[in-house]
Amino acid sequence: MTTLTKRNRRAEAPAERWSNAEEKEEKTDGTDEEQDTDSKSLRLTLMEEILLLGLKDKEGYTSFWNDSISSGLRGCILIELALRGRIQLEPQSSRKRKLLDRKVLVKSSAPTGDVLLDEALKHIKNTEPPEDVSSWIELLTGETWNPLKLHFQMRNVRERLAKSLVEKGVLSTEKQNFLLFDMTTHPLTDSSEKQRLVQRLQDSLLERWTNDWRRMSRRMLALILLAHAADVLENTLSSLSDERYDTASTRSRSLLEADPDLESAKVTTPAEEMIWTVLAAFNRS
């Protein structure tokens, strides 16, 4: 995973205490910030948004050098499930104070209507004893030496997400020849959707910056952290002028370099806990 760097000038272009907060989150998920800027956009999952940010517009595939996007997409799945009220961390205890020590529990096994999310939810529900967030990211990615746990790997995630975006009219499907093999690619069909997504992320670090993540929409906070984890944040900011790029990079680093365990003490919902736990998992990897 790469980190945001300062540019050389144009050198290169507990469960009870959550109840009220959860109810409020469900009612306001998709805050005024996102409604104002995205009134014409599709409702995409975090996984679709991260893949869209990582895809080359004309070529229709992600960078061959990006080895972070697979695990980043699995982090998206965990946060999306938490945002939808399906999973949460086990309650904090004297023995399990740190986020990464706490196991992931199923809060609701009701189907989400999304095939990838429901597949991951089924794995989490049927696993005893429960696993922590770091373990789930590794298991869903297939990064395990335990042959008995290889069945947890979610296969063809990028292709399945791309097909979903094709169905939504954002991408198309083509075949490209790469000398020794043919590869299915998914160039952009509707560039406005990606432009709105990029603009929304940039605005959250510039015009709409609040200097307090608690005043940021949960989805936007998750999107910034996940874009970094999937190594696509740099591309998202690359179109900015030097001065605005430096400002956005500094502000994003203030989020990325925060201590997840300290920030989790300020959360009001289980979803916020999951967001910071996923960041902690990527920081440790």
mmCIF file of N, CA and C in Angstrom, residues 57-137:
data_model
loop_
_atom_site.group_PDB
_atom_site.id
_atom_site.type_symbol
_atom_site.label_atom_id
_atom_site.label_comp_id
_atom_site.label_asym_id
_atom_site.label_seq_id
_atom_site.Cartn_x
_atom_site.Cartn_y
_atom_site.Cartn_z
ATOM 1 N N ASP A 57 -10.190 4.388 -16.584
ATOM 2 C CA ASP A 57 -11.433 4.756 -17.262
ATOM 3 C C ASP A 57 -11.588 4.092 -18.627
ATOM 4 N N LYS A 58 -10.569 4.196 -19.483
ATOM 5 C CA LYS A 58 -10.671 3.678 -20.845
ATOM 6 C C LYS A 58 -10.282 2.211 -20.940
ATOM 7 N N GLU A 59 -9.278 1.823 -20.165
ATOM 8 C CA GLU A 59 -8.805 0.436 -20.238
ATOM 9 C C GLU A 59 -9.769 -0.538 -19.569
ATOM 10 N N GLY A 60 -10.391 -0.094 -18.467
ATOM 11 C CA GLY A 60 -11.398 -0.930 -17.824
ATOM 12 C C GLY A 60 -10.859 -1.996 -16.897
ATOM 13 N N TYR A 61 -9.653 -1.806 -16.365
ATOM 14 C CA TYR A 61 -9.120 -2.740 -15.378
ATOM 15 C C TYR A 61 -8.304 -1.969 -14.359
ATOM 16 N N THR A 62 -8.044 -2.598 -13.214
ATOM 17 C CA THR A 62 -7.252 -1.956 -12.169
ATOM 18 C C THR A 62 -5.770 -2.137 -12.465
ATOM 19 N N SER A 63 -4.956 -1.309 -11.833
ATOM 20 C CA SER A 63 -3.514 -1.377 -12.057
ATOM 21 C C SER A 63 -2.964 -2.746 -11.673
ATOM 22 N N PHE A 64 -2.101 -3.291 -12.523
ATOM 23 C CA PHE A 64 -1.472 -4.578 -12.223
ATOM 24 C C PHE A 64 -0.552 -4.475 -11.006
ATOM 25 N N TRP A 65 -0.143 -3.253 -10.660
ATOM 26 C CA TRP A 65 0.779 -3.052 -9.550
ATOM 27 C C TRP A 65 0.055 -2.852 -8.218
ATOM 28 N N ASN A 66 -1.268 -2.775 -8.269
ATOM 29 C CA ASN A 66 -2.025 -2.549 -7.036
ATOM 30 C C ASN A 66 -2.330 -3.886 -6.364
ATOM 31 N N ASP A 67 -1.569 -4.200 -5.323
ATOM 32 C CA ASP A 67 -1.791 -5.455 -4.611
ATOM 33 C C ASP A 67 -2.597 -5.241 -3.326
ATOM 34 N N SER A 68 -3.191 -4.063 -3.193
ATOM 35 C CA SER A 68 -3.944 -3.736 -1.971
ATOM 36 C C SER A 68 -5.461 -3.745 -2.168
ATOM 37 N N ILE A 69 -5.900 -3.685 -3.429
ATOM 38 C CA ILE A 69 -7.321 -3.490 -3.659
ATOM 39 C C ILE A 69 -8.152 -4.712 -3.238
ATOM 40 N N SER A 70 -7.591 -5.907 -3.345
ATOM 41 C CA SER A 70 -8.350 -7.107 -2.960
ATOM 42 C C SER A 70 -8.705 -7.089 -1.483
ATOM 43 N N SER A 71 -7.709 -6.854 -0.624
ATOM 44 C CA SER A 71 -7.990 -6.792 0.813
ATOM 45 C C SER A 71 -8.823 -5.558 1.138
ATOM 46 N N GLY A 72 -8.605 -4.466 0.396
ATOM 47 C CA GLY A 72 -9.409 -3.268 0.608
ATOM 48 C C GLY A 72 -10.882 -3.525 0.370
ATOM 49 N N LEU A 73 -11.198 -4.302 -0.661
ATOM 50 C CA LEU A 73 -12.597 -4.622 -0.956
ATOM 51 C C LEU A 73 -13.211 -5.481 0.146
ATOM 52 N N ARG A 74 -12.421 -6.345 0.765
ATOM 53 C CA ARG A 74 -12.952 -7.152 1.881
ATOM 54 C C ARG A 74 -13.227 -6.276 3.096
ATOM 55 N N GLY A 75 -12.381 -5.253 3.295
ATOM 56 C CA GLY A 75 -12.674 -4.290 4.349
ATOM 57 C C GLY A 75 -13.963 -3.553 4.079
ATOM 58 N N CYS A 76 -14.203 -3.240 2.800
ATOM 59 C CA CYS A 76 -15.467 -2.596 2.404
ATOM 60 C C CYS A 76 -16.663 -3.453 2.797
ATOM 61 N N ILE A 77 -16.551 -4.743 2.566
ATOM 62 C CA ILE A 77 -17.660 -5.653 2.858
ATOM 63 C C ILE A 77 -18.007 -5.621 4.346
ATOM 64 N N LEU A 78 -16.997 -5.662 5.207
ATOM 65 C CA LEU A 78 -17.244 -5.643 6.645
ATOM 66 C C LEU A 78 -17.900 -4.336 7.076
ATOM 67 N N ILE A 79 -17.421 -3.222 6.563
ATOM 68 C CA ILE A 79 -17.996 -1.935 6.951
ATOM 69 C C ILE A 79 -19.410 -1.791 6.393
ATOM 70 N N GLU A 80 -19.627 -2.234 5.162
ATOM 71 C CA GLU A 80 -20.973 -2.154 4.571
ATOM 72 C C GLU A 80 -21.966 -2.976 5.387
ATOM 73 N N LEU A 81 -21.551 -4.147 5.823
ATOM 74 C CA LEU A 81 -22.427 -4.971 6.668
ATOM 75 C C LEU A 81 -22.732 -4.275 8.001
ATOM 76 N N ALA A 82 -21.731 -3.611 8.555
ATOM 77 C CA ALA A 82 -21.950 -2.882 9.814
ATOM 78 C C ALA A 82 -22.871 -1.694 9.607
ATOM 79 N N LEU A 83 -22.691 -0.962 8.507
ATOM 80 C CA LEU A 83 -23.548 0.181 8.208
ATOM 81 C C LEU A 83 -24.995 -0.251 8.016
ATOM 82 N N ARG A 84 -25.189 -1.465 7.553
ATOM 83 C CA ARG A 84 -26.543 -1.981 7.337
ATOM 84 C C ARG A 84 -27.091 -2.722 8.550
ATOM 85 N N GLY A 85 -26.363 -2.656 9.651
ATOM 86 C CA GLY A 85 -26.864 -3.230 10.892
ATOM 87 C C GLY A 85 -26.817 -4.733 10.969
ATOM 88 N N ARG A 86 -25.918 -5.378 10.198
ATOM 89 C CA ARG A 86 -25.863 -6.843 10.197
ATOM 90 C C ARG A 86 -24.790 -7.402 11.128
ATOM 91 N N ILE A 87 -23.688 -6.683 11.320
ATOM 92 C CA ILE A 87 -22.623 -7.172 12.191
ATOM 93 C C ILE A 87 -22.149 -6.057 13.110
ATOM 94 N N GLN A 88 -21.475 -6.446 14.184
ATOM 95 C CA GLN A 88 -20.879 -5.495 15.114
ATOM 96 C C GLN A 88 -19.773 -6.203 15.889
ATOM 97 N N LEU A 89 -18.972 -5.431 16.610
ATOM 98 C CA LEU A 89 -17.950 -6.017 17.472
ATOM 99 C C LEU A 89 -18.570 -6.484 18.774
ATOM 100 N N GLU A 90 -17.968 -7.501 19.359
ATOM 101 C CA GLU A 90 -18.431 -7.918 20.671
ATOM 102 C C GLU A 90 -18.174 -6.787 21.667
ATOM 103 N N PRO A 91 -18.946 -6.724 22.761
ATOM 104 C CA PRO A 91 -18.774 -5.636 23.729
ATOM 105 C C PRO A 91 -17.359 -5.597 24.301
ATOM 106 N N GLN A 92 -16.910 -4.408 24.605
ATOM 107 C CA GLN A 92 -15.594 -4.227 25.200
ATOM 108 C C GLN A 92 -15.583 -4.798 26.603
ATOM 109 N N SER A 93 -14.467 -5.396 27.003
ATOM 110 C CA SER A 93 -14.328 -5.945 28.355
ATOM 111 C C SER A 93 -12.938 -5.611 28.869
ATOM 112 N N SER A 94 -12.688 -5.940 30.124
ATOM 113 C CA SER A 94 -11.389 -5.650 30.719
ATOM 114 C C SER A 94 -10.278 -6.426 30.029
ATOM 115 N N ARG A 95 -10.610 -7.583 29.471
ATOM 116 C CA ARG A 95 -9.621 -8.410 28.787
ATOM 117 C C ARG A 95 -9.517 -8.071 27.299
ATOM 118 N N LYS A 96 -10.529 -7.435 26.778
ATOM 119 C CA LYS A 96 -10.551 -7.105 25.351
ATOM 120 C C LYS A 96 -10.894 -5.636 25.174
ATOM 121 N N ARG A 97 -9.931 -4.802 25.435
ATOM 122 C CA ARG A 97 -10.139 -3.356 25.320
ATOM 123 C C ARG A 97 -9.837 -2.857 23.903
ATOM 124 N N LYS A 98 -8.807 -3.421 23.283
ATOM 125 C CA LYS A 98 -8.410 -2.957 21.956
ATOM 126 C C LYS A 98 -9.367 -3.481 20.889
ATOM 127 N N LEU A 99 -9.542 -2.674 19.838
ATOM 128 C CA LEU A 99 -10.478 -3.019 18.779
ATOM 129 C C LEU A 99 -10.150 -4.356 18.129
ATOM 130 N N LEU A 100 -8.868 -4.596 17.870
ATOM 131 C CA LEU A 100 -8.486 -5.799 17.140
ATOM 132 C C LEU A 100 -8.540 -7.062 17.996
ATOM 133 N N ASP A 101 -8.766 -6.910 19.294
ATOM 134 C CA ASP A 101 -8.922 -8.082 20.167
ATOM 135 C C ASP A 101 -10.366 -8.571 20.198
ATOM 136 N N ARG A 102 -11.283 -7.755 19.728
ATOM 137 C CA ARG A 102 -12.709 -8.073 19.837
ATOM 138 C C ARG A 102 -13.214 -8.799 18.592
ATOM 139 N N LYS A 103 -14.077 -9.770 18.801
ATOM 140 C CA LYS A 103 -14.579 -10.599 17.713
ATOM 141 C C LYS A 103 -15.757 -9.931 17.005
ATOM 142 N N VAL A 104 -15.993 -10.376 15.778
ATOM 143 C CA VAL A 104 -17.119 -9.874 14.986
ATOM 144 C C VAL A 104 -18.332 -10.766 15.243
ATOM 145 N N LEU A 105 -19.435 -10.154 15.621
ATOM 146 C CA LEU A 105 -20.668 -10.876 15.909
ATOM 147 C C LEU A 105 -21.761 -10.484 14.915
ATOM 148 N N VAL A 106 -22.659 -11.426 14.642
ATOM 149 C CA VAL A 106 -23.794 -11.142 13.776
ATOM 150 C C VAL A 106 -24.911 -10.530 14.608
ATOM 151 N N LYS A 107 -25.356 -9.388 14.195
ATOM 152 C CA LYS A 107 -26.447 -8.681 14.875
ATOM 153 C C LYS A 107 -27.791 -9.038 14.250
ATOM 154 N N SER A 108 -27.795 -9.186 12.933
ATOM 155 C CA SER A 108 -28.992 -9.582 12.196
ATOM 156 C C SER A 108 -28.563 -10.390 10.992
ATOM 157 N N SER A 109 -29.198 -11.532 10.783
ATOM 158 C CA SER A 109 -28.861 -12.376 9.631
ATOM 159 C C SER A 109 -29.826 -12.167 8.472
ATOM 160 N N ALA A 110 -30.631 -11.134 8.551
ATOM 161 C CA ALA A 110 -31.570 -10.844 7.462
ATOM 162 C C ALA A 110 -30.807 -10.540 6.186
ATOM 163 N N PRO A 111 -31.237 -11.080 5.050
ATOM 164 C CA PRO A 111 -30.540 -10.834 3.785
ATOM 165 C C PRO A 111 -30.473 -9.340 3.465
ATOM 166 N N THR A 112 -29.371 -8.946 2.842
ATOM 167 C CA THR A 112 -29.200 -7.538 2.472
ATOM 168 C C THR A 112 -29.695 -7.259 1.057
ATOM 169 N N GLY A 113 -29.838 -8.317 0.259
ATOM 170 C CA GLY A 113 -30.196 -8.129 -1.140
ATOM 171 C C GLY A 113 -28.984 -8.004 -2.043
ATOM 172 N N ASP A 114 -27.792 -8.005 -1.450
ATOM 173 C CA ASP A 114 -26.545 -7.947 -2.208
ATOM 174 C C ASP A 114 -25.842 -9.299 -2.067
ATOM 175 N N VAL A 115 -25.522 -9.921 -3.191
ATOM 176 C CA VAL A 115 -24.981 -11.282 -3.173
ATOM 177 C C VAL A 115 -23.676 -11.372 -2.388
ATOM 178 N N LEU A 116 -22.760 -10.427 -2.611
ATOM 179 C CA LEU A 116 -21.472 -10.463 -1.920
ATOM 180 C C LEU A 116 -21.641 -10.274 -0.422
ATOM 181 N N LEU A 117 -22.461 -9.323 -0.030
ATOM 182 C CA LEU A 117 -22.680 -9.072 1.391
ATOM 183 C C LEU A 117 -23.326 -10.274 2.064
ATOM 184 N N ASP A 118 -24.290 -10.880 1.399
ATOM 185 C CA ASP A 118 -24.974 -12.033 1.991
ATOM 186 C C ASP A 118 -24.056 -13.245 2.090
ATOM 187 N N GLU A 119 -23.153 -13.385 1.119
ATOM 188 C CA GLU A 119 -22.181 -14.483 1.182
ATOM 189 C C GLU A 119 -21.250 -14.309 2.374
ATOM 190 N N ALA A 120 -20.749 -13.094 2.575
ATOM 191 C CA ALA A 120 -19.864 -12.838 3.716
ATOM 192 C C ALA A 120 -20.620 -12.978 5.031
ATOM 193 N N LEU A 121 -21.839 -12.496 5.066
ATOM 194 C CA LEU A 121 -22.650 -12.584 6.289
ATOM 195 C C LEU A 121 -22.889 -14.044 6.676
ATOM 196 N N LYS A 122 -23.111 -14.882 5.694
ATOM 197 C CA LYS A 122 -23.308 -16.319 5.961
ATOM 198 C C LYS A 122 -22.054 -16.937 6.564
ATOM 199 N N HIS A 123 -20.896 -16.580 6.038
ATOM 200 C CA HIS A 123 -19.634 -17.094 6.588
ATOM 201 C C HIS A 123 -19.486 -16.675 8.058
ATOM 202 N N ILE A 124 -19.742 -15.402 8.327
ATOM 203 C CA ILE A 124 -19.563 -14.897 9.693
ATOM 204 C C ILE A 124 -20.546 -15.560 10.641
ATOM 205 N N LYS A 125 -21.773 -15.735 10.193
ATOM 206 C CA LYS A 125 -22.810 -16.338 11.029
ATOM 207 C C LYS A 125 -22.486 -17.789 11.382
ATOM 208 N N ASN A 126 -21.922 -18.522 10.432
ATOM 209 C CA ASN A 126 -21.709 -19.962 10.615
ATOM 210 C C ASN A 126 -20.360 -20.306 11.218
ATOM 211 N N THR A 127 -19.599 -19.298 11.622
ATOM 212 C CA THR A 127 -18.251 -19.555 12.151
ATOM 213 C C THR A 127 -18.225 -19.527 13.668
ATOM 214 N N GLU A 128 -17.804 -20.615 14.256
ATOM 215 C CA GLU A 128 -17.608 -20.725 15.703
ATOM 216 C C GLU A 128 -16.257 -21.351 15.974
ATOM 217 N N PRO A 129 -15.461 -20.759 16.893
ATOM 218 C CA PRO A 129 -15.719 -19.483 17.568
ATOM 219 C C PRO A 129 -15.569 -18.311 16.605
ATOM 220 N N PRO A 130 -16.088 -17.140 16.972
ATOM 221 C CA PRO A 130 -16.012 -15.974 16.079
ATOM 222 C C PRO A 130 -14.569 -15.545 15.828
ATOM 223 N N GLU A 131 -14.379 -14.836 14.714
ATOM 224 C CA GLU A 131 -13.063 -14.318 14.346
ATOM 225 C C GLU A 131 -13.045 -12.801 14.521
ATOM 226 N N ASP A 132 -11.835 -12.225 14.609
ATOM 227 C CA ASP A 132 -11.725 -10.766 14.691
ATOM 228 C C ASP A 132 -11.665 -10.155 13.285
ATOM 229 N N VAL A 133 -11.635 -8.841 13.207
ATOM 230 C CA VAL A 133 -11.691 -8.149 11.916
ATOM 231 C C VAL A 133 -10.484 -8.478 11.048
ATOM 232 N N SER A 134 -9.289 -8.455 11.618
ATOM 233 C CA SER A 134 -8.088 -8.773 10.837
ATOM 234 C C SER A 134 -8.186 -10.160 10.220
ATOM 235 N N SER A 135 -8.650 -11.106 11.000
ATOM 236 C CA SER A 135 -8.784 -12.482 10.496
ATOM 237 C C SER A 135 -9.796 -12.569 9.375
ATOM 238 N N TRP A 136 -10.904 -11.837 9.507
ATOM 239 C CA TRP A 136 -11.923 -11.901 8.461
ATOM 240 C C TRP A 136 -11.436 -11.284 7.158
ATOM 241 N N ILE A 137 -10.678 -10.221 7.228
ATOM 242 C CA ILE A 137 -10.132 -9.640 5.996
ATOM 243 C C ILE A 137 -9.207 -10.645 5.311
#
